[in-house]
Short mmCIF file of C-alpha atoms in Angstrom, two decimals:
data_model
loop_
_atom_site.label_atom_id
_atom_site.label_comp_id
_atom_site.label_asym_id
_atom_site.label_seq_id
_atom_site.Cartn_x
_atom_site.Cartn_y
_atom_site.Cartn_z
CA MET A 10 -3.37 20.17 20.76
CA THR A 11 -4.22 21.74 17.38
CA VAL A 12 -4.08 25.13 16.60
CA ALA A 13 -6.70 27.11 16.72
CA GLY A 14 -8.36 28.60 13.02
CA GLY A 15 -11.29 28.29 10.72
CA ASP A 16 -10.52 25.45 8.22
CA ILE A 17 -8.05 25.44 5.51
CA VAL A 18 -9.81 23.42 2.70
CA GLY A 19 -13.84 23.30 2.15
CA LEU A 20 -15.28 21.17 -0.33
CA SER A 21 -19.71 21.37 -1.04
CA GLY A 22 -22.00 19.29 -3.14
CA ILE A 23 -18.81 17.63 -4.63
CA GLU A 24 -20.22 14.86 -7.90
CA LYS A 25 -17.99 13.00 -10.07
CA ARG A 26 -18.61 11.13 -13.11
CA PHE A 27 -16.43 8.38 -15.01
CA GLY A 28 -18.20 7.14 -18.06
CA VAL A 29 -21.63 5.40 -16.36
CA ALA A 30 -20.12 5.22 -12.50
CA ARG A 31 -20.43 7.76 -10.37
CA ALA A 32 -17.85 8.12 -8.62
CA LEU A 33 -18.95 10.62 -5.85
CA ASP A 34 -22.38 11.94 -5.11
CA ASP A 35 -23.55 14.90 -2.89
CA VAL A 36 -20.16 15.07 -1.51
CA ASP A 37 -19.11 17.26 1.60
CA PHE A 38 -15.57 17.66 3.40
CA THR A 39 -13.05 20.13 5.19
CA VAL A 40 -10.07 19.95 7.24
CA GLY A 41 -9.09 22.91 10.14
CA ARG A 42 -5.86 24.15 10.23
CA GLY A 43 -4.23 22.22 12.04
CA GLU A 44 -6.79 19.06 12.29
CA ARG A 45 -5.83 15.83 11.13
CA VAL A 46 -8.71 14.13 9.08
CA GLY A 47 -8.78 10.21 8.80
CA LEU A 48 -10.96 9.50 5.44
CA ILE A 49 -11.41 5.67 5.23
CA GLY A 50 -13.72 2.86 3.50
CA HIS A 51 -13.14 0.64 1.49
CA ASN A 52 -12.05 -0.23 -2.30
CA GLY A 53 -13.88 2.13 -4.92
CA ALA A 54 -15.82 4.61 -2.20
CA GLY A 55 -14.21 7.29 -3.61
CA LYS A 56 -11.24 8.63 -0.93
CA SER A 57 -8.76 9.07 -3.53
CA THR A 58 -10.73 10.79 -6.39
CA LEU A 59 -12.19 13.42 -3.51
CA MET A 60 -9.11 13.89 -2.50
CA GLN A 61 -7.82 14.15 -6.27
CA ILE A 62 -10.23 16.62 -6.78
CA LEU A 63 -8.40 19.09 -3.86
CA ALA A 64 -5.18 19.19 -5.31
CA GLY A 65 -6.29 19.71 -9.03
CA ALA A 66 -5.82 16.62 -11.04
CA VAL A 67 -9.53 15.62 -11.54
CA THR A 68 -11.95 18.21 -11.54
CA ALA A 69 -15.13 17.57 -10.85
CA ASP A 70 -18.76 17.89 -12.44
CA ALA A 71 -20.17 19.50 -9.77
CA GLY A 72 -19.89 21.39 -6.45
CA ARG A 73 -17.75 23.98 -4.50
CA ILE A 74 -14.41 24.56 -3.84
CA ARG A 75 -13.17 26.97 -0.60
CA VAL A 76 -9.70 27.44 0.71
CA ALA A 77 -8.90 29.72 3.26
CA ASP A 78 -12.35 31.55 3.06
CA GLU A 79 -11.85 31.84 -0.95
CA GLU A 80 -14.00 29.88 -3.22
CA LEU A 81 -12.10 28.95 -6.44
CA ARG A 82 -13.15 28.88 -9.96
CA ASP A 83 -11.79 26.87 -12.11
CA TYR A 84 -9.47 25.19 -9.77
CA SER A 85 -6.69 23.30 -10.94
CA SER A 86 -3.46 21.97 -9.33
CA ARG A 87 -1.68 24.68 -10.22
CA GLN A 88 -4.47 26.97 -7.78
CA ALA A 89 -4.18 23.43 -5.59
CA ARG A 90 -0.03 24.26 -4.90
CA HIS A 91 -0.49 28.06 -5.01
CA HIS A 92 -2.38 27.67 -1.90
CA GLY A 93 -0.37 25.56 -0.16
CA ILE A 94 -1.84 21.83 -0.79
CA ARG A 95 0.42 19.30 -1.80
CA CYS A 96 -0.07 15.55 -1.93
CA VAL A 97 1.10 11.84 -1.56
CA PHE A 98 -0.82 9.37 -4.11
CA GLN A 99 -0.67 6.46 -2.90
CA GLU A 100 0.79 5.15 -6.66
CA LEU A 101 4.54 7.38 -6.25
CA SER A 102 5.35 10.00 -9.28
CA LEU A 103 9.08 9.88 -8.76
CA CYS A 104 10.89 9.80 -11.88
CA PRO A 105 12.78 7.04 -11.49
CA ASN A 106 15.10 7.96 -14.42
CA LEU A 107 16.50 10.27 -11.79
CA THR A 108 18.12 11.25 -8.56
CA VAL A 109 16.61 11.73 -5.61
CA ALA A 110 17.74 15.56 -5.49
CA GLU A 111 16.16 15.81 -9.33
CA ASN A 112 13.07 14.64 -7.79
CA VAL A 113 13.05 17.30 -5.81
CA ARG A 114 14.31 20.15 -8.42
CA ILE A 115 11.46 19.62 -10.14
CA PHE A 116 9.07 19.21 -7.62
CA HIS A 117 10.06 22.92 -6.31
CA PRO A 118 10.24 25.37 -10.20
CA ALA A 119 12.48 27.66 -8.13
CA LEU A 120 15.25 25.64 -7.40
CA ARG A 121 16.69 27.04 -10.80
CA GLY A 122 19.85 27.46 -12.11
CA PHE A 123 23.51 27.38 -10.34
CA GLY A 124 22.92 25.98 -7.00
CA GLY A 125 19.38 24.54 -8.27
CA GLN A 126 20.67 21.19 -7.64
CA LYS A 127 22.99 21.78 -4.01
CA LYS A 128 19.69 23.28 -2.44
CA ALA A 129 17.74 20.40 -3.37
CA ALA A 130 20.11 17.96 -1.54
CA ARG A 131 20.29 19.82 1.20
CA LEU A 132 16.00 20.19 1.31
CA ILE A 133 15.78 16.82 0.91
CA GLY A 134 17.91 15.58 3.34
CA GLU A 135 16.41 17.96 6.16
CA MET A 136 13.15 16.83 5.53
CA LEU A 137 14.20 12.90 4.78
CA ASP A 138 16.25 13.48 8.69
CA ARG A 139 13.51 15.31 10.33
CA ILE A 140 11.10 12.24 9.50
CA PHE A 141 13.12 9.26 9.73
CA PRO A 142 15.58 9.88 10.77
CA GLY A 143 19.00 7.28 9.91
CA HIS A 144 16.61 6.33 6.71
CA GLY A 145 19.90 5.46 4.74
CA ILE A 146 18.68 7.36 1.32
CA SER A 147 21.58 9.76 -0.32
CA ALA A 148 20.04 12.55 -2.94
CA ASP A 149 22.71 11.09 -5.34
CA ASP A 150 20.63 7.82 -5.06
CA PRO A 151 18.93 7.09 -8.05
CA VAL A 152 15.62 6.64 -7.76
CA ARG A 153 14.92 3.74 -9.91
CA ASP A 154 17.74 1.86 -7.21
CA LEU A 155 15.44 2.19 -4.29
CA ALA A 156 13.26 0.09 -3.08
CA ILE A 157 9.60 0.89 -2.50
CA GLY A 158 9.50 1.75 1.37
CA LYS A 159 12.97 4.34 0.65
CA ARG A 160 10.38 6.04 -2.68
CA GLN A 161 7.88 6.26 -0.14
CA MET A 162 9.95 7.62 2.17
CA VAL A 163 11.36 9.89 -0.25
CA GLU A 164 8.08 10.95 -2.08
CA VAL A 165 6.49 12.16 1.64
CA ALA A 166 9.19 14.26 3.15
CA ARG A 167 9.34 16.04 -0.70
CA ALA A 168 5.85 16.36 0.10
CA PHE A 169 6.39 18.37 3.12
CA THR A 170 9.10 20.19 1.67
CA THR A 171 8.86 24.21 0.64
CA VAL A 172 10.61 26.80 -1.40
CA ALA A 173 8.36 29.67 -2.59
CA GLU A 174 4.62 28.21 -2.02
CA PRO A 175 3.45 27.93 1.29
CA LEU A 176 2.51 24.79 3.48
CA ARG A 177 -1.19 24.34 4.74
CA LEU A 178 -2.10 20.43 3.93
CA VAL A 179 -1.34 17.76 3.49
CA ILE A 180 -2.43 14.66 1.40
CA LEU A 181 -1.10 11.06 2.33
CA ASP A 182 -3.01 8.89 0.80
CA GLU A 183 -1.58 5.27 2.02
CA PRO A 184 1.50 6.67 3.02
CA THR A 185 2.62 3.63 5.85
CA SER A 186 1.57 0.96 2.48
CA SER A 187 5.10 -0.17 1.57
CA LEU A 188 7.38 1.37 5.27
CA ASP A 189 8.38 -0.81 8.11
CA ALA A 190 6.97 -0.38 11.73
CA GLN A 191 9.91 2.06 12.53
CA ALA A 192 9.06 4.82 9.46
CA SER A 193 6.04 4.62 10.04
CA ALA A 194 6.11 5.11 13.55
CA GLN A 195 8.39 7.93 12.72
CA LEU A 196 6.25 9.45 9.57
CA LEU A 197 2.68 9.20 11.75
CA ALA A 198 4.52 10.91 14.62
CA HIS A 199 6.13 13.66 13.12
CA MET A 200 2.29 13.91 11.28
CA ARG A 201 1.44 15.68 15.13
CA ARG A 202 4.53 18.05 14.90
CA ALA A 203 3.42 19.43 11.70
CA ALA A 204 -0.04 19.44 13.28
CA ASP A 205 1.40 21.40 16.00
CA GLU A 206 2.65 23.33 13.85
CA GLY A 207 -0.56 24.71 11.98
CA VAL A 208 -0.26 22.55 9.07
CA GLY A 209 -3.72 20.24 7.89
CA LEU A 210 -3.56 16.80 7.44
CA ILE A 211 -5.28 13.86 5.57
CA LEU A 212 -4.72 10.39 6.41
CA ILE A 213 -5.87 7.31 3.69
CA SER A 214 -5.54 4.50 5.28
CA HIS A 215 -6.46 1.13 5.42
CA VAL A 216 -4.51 0.11 8.22
CA LEU A 217 -7.44 1.40 11.38
CA ALA A 218 -5.47 1.73 14.37
CA GLU A 219 -3.53 3.87 12.72
CA VAL A 220 -6.34 6.49 11.50
CA LEU A 221 -8.04 5.65 15.37
CA GLY A 222 -4.83 6.30 16.67
CA HIS A 223 -3.75 9.82 14.62
CA VAL A 224 -5.93 11.91 13.43
CA ASP A 225 -8.20 14.55 15.14
CA ARG A 226 -11.44 13.18 12.51
CA ILE A 227 -12.99 10.38 11.18
CA VAL A 228 -14.25 10.38 7.94
CA VAL A 229 -15.83 7.47 6.53
CA MET A 230 -17.10 6.97 2.27
CA ARG A 231 -19.39 4.40 1.30
CA ASP A 232 -20.08 3.91 -1.87
CA GLY A 233 -19.26 8.07 -2.79
CA LYS A 234 -21.01 9.09 -0.24
CA VAL A 235 -20.28 10.17 3.33
CA ALA A 236 -21.06 7.66 5.45
CA ALA A 237 -19.87 8.84 8.54
CA LEU A 238 -18.10 11.74 10.34
CA GLY A 239 -17.19 12.44 13.90
CA PRO A 240 -14.84 13.30 16.18
CA VAL A 241 -12.38 9.85 16.67
CA GLN A 242 -12.62 9.60 20.07
CA ASP A 243 -16.98 8.59 18.73
CA PHE A 244 -15.60 5.60 17.40
CA ASP A 245 -13.89 2.04 17.25
CA ARG A 246 -12.59 -1.05 14.96
CA ARG A 247 -15.84 -1.93 14.90
CA LYS A 248 -17.85 0.55 14.24
CA LEU A 249 -15.54 1.90 11.33
CA VAL A 250 -16.00 -1.93 9.90
CA GLN A 251 -20.14 -0.96 10.54
CA ALA A 252 -19.65 1.92 9.14
CA MET A 253 -17.91 1.07 5.63
CA GLY A 254 -19.98 -1.09 5.40
CA GLY A 255 -19.07 -4.85 6.37
CA GLU A 256 -17.88 -7.04 9.48
CA GLU A 257 -14.45 -7.94 11.06
CA SER A 258 -14.22 -11.49 11.95
CA ALA A 259 -11.69 -12.56 15.10
CA GLN A 260 -8.13 -12.43 14.34
CA LYS A 261 -6.69 -15.21 16.43
CA ALA A 262 -2.89 -16.38 16.67
CA ARG A 263 -2.26 -19.09 13.49
CA PRO A 264 -1.08 -22.55 16.13
CA SER A 265 2.05 -23.59 15.25
CA ARG A 266 1.49 -26.76 12.57
CA GLN A 267 4.42 -29.45 13.74
CA ASP A 268 3.02 -31.90 11.53
CA LEU A 269 2.90 -29.63 8.26
CA ARG A 270 6.96 -30.18 8.89
CA GLU A 271 6.63 -34.05 8.18
CA GLY A 272 5.21 -33.01 4.75
CA PRO A 273 6.86 -32.21 1.21
CA VAL A 274 9.45 -29.32 1.29
CA TYR A 275 8.32 -26.96 -1.80
CA VAL A 276 10.83 -24.18 -0.72
CA LYS A 277 14.73 -24.60 0.45
CA ALA A 278 17.21 -22.95 0.72
CA ALA A 279 20.93 -23.06 2.70
CA PRO A 280 21.48 -19.95 4.71
CA GLY A 281 22.81 -17.01 3.04
CA LYS A 282 25.86 -16.17 5.42
CA SER A 283 27.76 -18.35 8.38
CA GLY A 284 25.63 -18.71 11.95
CA ALA A 285 22.56 -18.42 9.57
CA LYS A 286 19.31 -20.33 9.77
CA GLU A 287 18.35 -22.83 7.13
CA PHE A 288 14.98 -21.60 5.60
CA MET A 289 12.46 -24.02 4.54
CA ALA A 290 8.41 -24.38 3.38
CA HIS A 291 6.60 -27.44 2.93
CA GLN A 292 3.15 -28.34 1.70
CA GLY A 293 0.66 -26.31 3.25
CA GLU A 294 2.49 -24.30 4.93
CA ILE A 295 1.37 -20.24 5.22
CA VAL A 296 5.13 -19.12 6.35
CA GLY A 297 5.34 -15.25 7.03
CA LEU A 298 8.72 -13.03 6.51
CA ALA A 299 9.14 -9.67 8.76
CA GLY A 300 11.34 -7.42 10.19
CA LEU A 301 12.62 -4.15 8.59
CA ALA A 302 11.64 -3.16 5.50
CA GLY A 303 14.89 -4.28 2.74
CA HIS A 304 16.44 -6.21 5.30
CA GLY A 305 16.47 -9.54 2.42
CA GLN A 306 12.63 -10.52 2.37
CA THR A 307 11.90 -9.16 -1.25
CA ALA A 308 15.26 -10.57 -2.53
CA LEU A 309 14.45 -13.64 -1.17
CA LEU A 310 10.47 -13.67 -2.40
CA ARG A 311 12.13 -13.27 -5.53
CA GLN A 312 14.78 -16.04 -5.47
CA VAL A 313 12.65 -18.66 -5.18
CA PHE A 314 10.40 -17.48 -8.32
CA GLU A 315 13.75 -17.47 -10.56
CA ALA A 316 14.01 -21.26 -8.72
CA SER A 317 10.72 -21.79 -9.82
CA SER A 318 11.55 -21.97 -13.14
CA ARG A 319 15.07 -22.24 -14.01
CA GLY A 320 16.90 -23.66 -10.63
CA GLY A 321 19.74 -22.19 -8.30
CA THR A 322 20.76 -22.16 -4.95
CA PHE A 323 16.54 -22.28 -3.83
CA ARG A 324 15.32 -25.94 -4.49
CA SER A 325 11.47 -25.50 -5.53
CA LYS A 326 8.31 -26.06 -6.98
CA PRO A 327 6.88 -23.92 -9.36
CA ALA A 328 5.47 -20.52 -8.38
CA ALA A 329 3.00 -17.78 -9.04
CA PHE A 330 4.21 -13.69 -7.48
CA VAL A 331 1.77 -10.88 -6.28
CA ALA A 332 3.91 -7.69 -5.80
CA GLY A 333 3.54 -5.01 -3.73
CA ASP A 334 5.12 -3.10 -6.48
CA ARG A 335 2.04 -2.84 -8.71
CA GLN A 336 3.25 -0.26 -10.67
CA ASN A 337 7.26 -1.64 -10.92
CA ASP A 338 6.60 -5.10 -10.97
CA GLY A 339 2.95 -6.04 -11.30
CA VAL A 340 0.32 -5.26 -13.41
CA PHE A 341 0.39 -5.15 -17.32
CA PRO A 342 -0.63 -1.19 -18.34
CA CYS A 343 -1.89 -0.91 -21.37
CA TRP A 344 -3.84 -4.09 -21.21
CA SER A 345 -7.75 -5.29 -19.33
CA ILE A 346 -8.22 -6.15 -16.21
CA ALA A 347 -9.26 -9.46 -18.09
CA GLN A 348 -6.05 -9.77 -19.31
CA ASN A 349 -4.36 -9.52 -15.92
CA ILE A 350 -5.96 -11.57 -14.36
CA THR A 351 -5.47 -14.42 -17.07
CA ILE A 352 -2.45 -14.32 -17.87
CA ARG A 353 -0.77 -16.53 -15.33
CA SER A 354 -3.80 -19.36 -16.39
CA LEU A 355 -2.72 -19.39 -20.17
CA LYS A 356 -2.34 -22.94 -20.73
CA THR A 357 -5.02 -24.30 -18.73
CA LEU A 358 -7.90 -21.86 -21.23
CA ARG A 359 -6.21 -23.86 -24.61
CA ARG A 360 -8.91 -25.13 -26.38
CA GLY A 361 -7.47 -26.72 -29.89
CA GLY A 362 -4.05 -24.87 -28.89
CA LEU A 363 -5.78 -22.23 -29.01
CA VAL A 364 -7.15 -19.54 -25.90
CA SER A 365 -10.37 -20.04 -25.64
CA PRO A 366 -11.92 -16.05 -24.95
CA ALA A 367 -14.69 -17.89 -23.55
CA GLN A 368 -13.33 -19.66 -20.99
CA GLU A 369 -10.85 -16.80 -20.35
CA LYS A 370 -14.08 -14.39 -19.87
CA ALA A 371 -15.21 -17.06 -17.53
CA LEU A 372 -12.51 -16.99 -15.56
CA ALA A 373 -12.05 -13.04 -14.89
CA GLU A 374 -15.85 -12.25 -14.41
CA SER A 375 -15.08 -15.62 -11.82
CA TRP A 376 -12.18 -13.94 -9.75
CA LYS A 377 -14.22 -10.46 -10.44
CA ASN A 378 -16.34 -11.81 -8.06
CA ARG A 379 -14.62 -13.66 -5.63
CA MET A 380 -12.00 -10.74 -5.38
CA ARG A 381 -14.97 -7.94 -5.87
CA ILE A 382 -13.78 -6.13 -8.53
CA ARG A 383 -15.05 -2.79 -8.52
CA THR A 384 -15.47 -2.28 -12.55
CA THR A 385 -18.13 -2.16 -14.95
CA ASP A 386 -16.47 -4.03 -17.28
CA MET A 387 -13.38 -6.63 -17.00
CA GLU A 388 -12.30 -5.38 -20.58
CA ASN A 389 -11.64 -2.00 -19.26
CA GLY A 390 -8.02 -0.73 -19.24
CA ILE A 391 -6.50 -2.17 -15.36
CA LEU A 392 -5.54 1.81 -14.88
CA SER A 393 -8.86 2.68 -14.82
CA LEU A 394 -9.31 0.69 -10.95
CA SER A 395 -8.55 2.60 -7.85
CA GLY A 396 -5.18 1.40 -6.59
CA GLY A 397 -6.83 -1.31 -4.24
CA ASN A 398 -8.98 -2.29 -6.94
CA GLN A 399 -5.56 -3.54 -9.21
CA GLN A 400 -4.04 -4.98 -6.23
CA LYS A 401 -7.24 -7.29 -6.04
CA ALA A 402 -6.27 -8.10 -9.69
CA LEU A 403 -2.36 -9.23 -9.19
CA PHE A 404 -3.95 -11.88 -5.77
CA ALA A 405 -6.75 -13.27 -8.35
CA ARG A 406 -3.77 -13.86 -11.43
CA ALA A 407 -1.99 -15.78 -8.99
CA LEU A 408 -4.81 -17.77 -7.15
CA ALA A 409 -6.67 -18.22 -10.24
CA SER A 410 -3.25 -20.33 -11.69
CA GLU A 411 -1.96 -23.97 -10.77
CA ALA A 412 1.21 -22.27 -8.98
CA PRO A 413 1.74 -24.49 -6.00
CA ILE A 414 3.49 -22.10 -4.38
CA ILE A 415 1.89 -18.04 -4.24
CA LEU A 416 4.65 -15.77 -3.18
CA MET A 417 3.48 -12.74 -1.28
CA ASP A 418 5.24 -9.00 -1.22
CA ASP A 419 3.58 -6.89 0.85
CA PRO A 420 0.76 -7.47 -0.72
CA MET A 421 -2.11 -6.09 0.89
CA ARG A 422 -0.96 -2.03 -0.26
CA GLY A 423 -4.03 0.11 0.02
CA VAL A 424 -6.28 -3.64 0.38
CA ASP A 425 -9.57 -2.30 1.87
CA ILE A 426 -10.17 -5.13 4.98
CA ALA A 427 -13.86 -6.01 3.84
CA THR A 428 -11.26 -7.62 1.06
CA ARG A 429 -8.64 -8.47 3.40
CA GLN A 430 -11.04 -10.80 5.16
CA ASP A 431 -11.77 -12.19 2.08
CA VAL A 432 -7.84 -12.57 0.75
CA TYR A 433 -6.72 -14.37 4.25
CA SER A 434 -10.11 -16.70 3.99
CA LEU A 435 -8.45 -17.88 0.96
CA ILE A 436 -5.33 -18.05 1.91
CA ARG A 437 -6.49 -20.15 4.00
CA SER A 438 -8.35 -22.72 2.56
CA GLN A 439 -6.01 -22.28 -0.88
CA ALA A 440 -3.46 -23.70 2.08
CA ALA A 441 -5.14 -26.54 3.77
CA GLU A 442 -5.44 -28.05 0.30
CA GLY A 443 -1.96 -27.93 -0.14
CA ARG A 444 -0.97 -24.06 -1.60
CA CYS A 445 2.29 -23.73 0.33
CA PHE A 446 2.69 -18.22 0.78
CA LEU A 447 5.48 -17.40 1.23
CA TRP A 448 4.51 -13.74 2.75
CA TYR A 449 6.30 -10.90 3.90
CA THR A 450 4.58 -8.20 5.81
CA THR A 451 5.18 -5.17 7.21
CA GLU A 452 2.07 -5.62 8.80
CA THR A 453 2.21 -7.34 11.93
CA ASP A 454 -1.32 -8.35 12.84
CA GLU A 455 -0.71 -10.16 9.16
CA LEU A 456 2.24 -12.97 10.58
CA LEU A 457 -1.49 -14.50 12.79
CA HIS A 458 -2.29 -15.52 9.82
CA CYS A 459 1.23 -17.70 9.04
CA ASP A 460 2.75 -21.02 10.65
CA HIS A 461 5.39 -20.00 11.16
CA VAL A 462 7.74 -16.88 10.79
CA TYR A 463 11.01 -15.95 9.89
CA VAL A 464 13.01 -12.88 11.05
CA PHE A 465 15.88 -10.66 8.38
CA ARG A 466 18.11 -9.08 9.47
CA ALA A 467 20.82 -7.38 7.19
CA GLY A 468 19.96 -10.11 4.55
CA ALA A 469 20.06 -13.32 6.78
CA ILE A 470 17.29 -14.36 9.31
CA VAL A 471 18.08 -14.20 13.03
CA ALA A 472 14.77 -16.16 14.39
CA GLU A 473 12.32 -18.57 13.04
CA LEU A 474 8.78 -17.78 15.65
CA ALA A 475 5.77 -19.95 15.58
CA GLY A 476 2.22 -19.55 17.99
CA ALA A 477 2.16 -17.05 21.18
CA ASP A 478 5.57 -16.23 20.26
CA VAL A 479 5.05 -13.55 16.81
CA SER A 480 4.52 -10.18 18.21
CA GLU A 481 5.42 -6.50 17.47
CA GLU A 482 7.59 -5.95 20.27
CA LYS A 483 9.36 -9.54 19.89
CA ILE A 484 10.33 -8.92 15.98
CA ILE A 485 11.07 -5.57 16.15
CA GLN A 486 13.80 -6.40 18.96
CA LEU A 487 14.82 -8.93 16.56
CA SER A 488 14.65 -7.12 13.71
CA PHE A 489 17.86 -4.90 15.26
CA GLN A 490 19.27 -7.83 16.42
CA GLU A 491 23.29 -9.49 14.58
CA PRO A 492 23.11 -13.24 12.84
CA ALA A 493 24.49 -15.40 15.27
#
């Protein structure tokens, strides 16, 4: 039940161009008091640009912005902040060299002077406890030492804290993309509580079940325009996919392939703890890594990646890595889109000892088309792309390489549903040709594409599942189970 009241914000006739590309074309958008609005669309549809305009980070070329029935001119991030509008962008904005409390103090200039640090620590601690019970984060933790999921928790919690300005609207751009199932459920529950208190919320998510189950109204964007809108009751998954301009293929549990276990071993590691299960992956296998975030899945992928070139605890063939944390582990921010894609394939692009520019361009263009990367020029900087399109470039880099093993660290952050279906198909086809995939994901549905799944708890494998045994209920149950 939402709180009655007028619109918090109203955007009308919003237009925005970046060079020759039209990002937004005559867009109208409103959010009421206590209303939860789901904003969806494929990568590059204009969602993030529209929200950046609403947050005052980007200036619209045309259109009007109204906040609490007041039309605002020369709209800026300062005005947005003054009127109680907060945004958690897909690309996290925390300063990694500062502690959690110091990041909160920067966010709230009113926390100055003696005692400001202690107030900031108490403020963020209380909000983390409220949204994410059992989070395990200290206000004194340096942000650089936090896993991406915990950084996401801090970013979200910080947006809900108040000191001097009111809190009227929170924009959440892919807020659960780095969270496990438990933390995601906690955040979605908090959204309902905040809405009941009169706060407006905008949820951008490619996880359609989140949108259908946790908003009041849905706005679908396509190619810079509003393609559909209405109360959530008017939509189901199929209608949403169609409104975005695509068709979703049926997804069934992948049967366990016992014959793959008879093929060559591509990765092998002894158990990390006494009584834990051994990890093994064979040629042609798609191996899922599941469990609560931060329980050893990413650490295993990193160990395999290091072992593929230097040896060590693991036995592994050469591997390519698709990072979920693209800011820190993925993109080369000063390079072009093409360079980011081809860097892993330079050996195959050599002609007479030098890299062939023509071959490099052809490879980049080929993967632009295969991954549907939305750009007018592959020589543009990688940061000119939306977050989801940057992630497509990371997939292209790995899949374009000759590495027989592909390591995927929760890689679907911000990737639209149409591209996900394309990537799933690519993974299956390349596994059929002998490639081995190790796939950590916080989305249980994605584990249905795997031949078998290892469940992690406290840095060790506590179970192995396959076929019909792969379910969210089973994985959550095992995620709290101590190694035998």
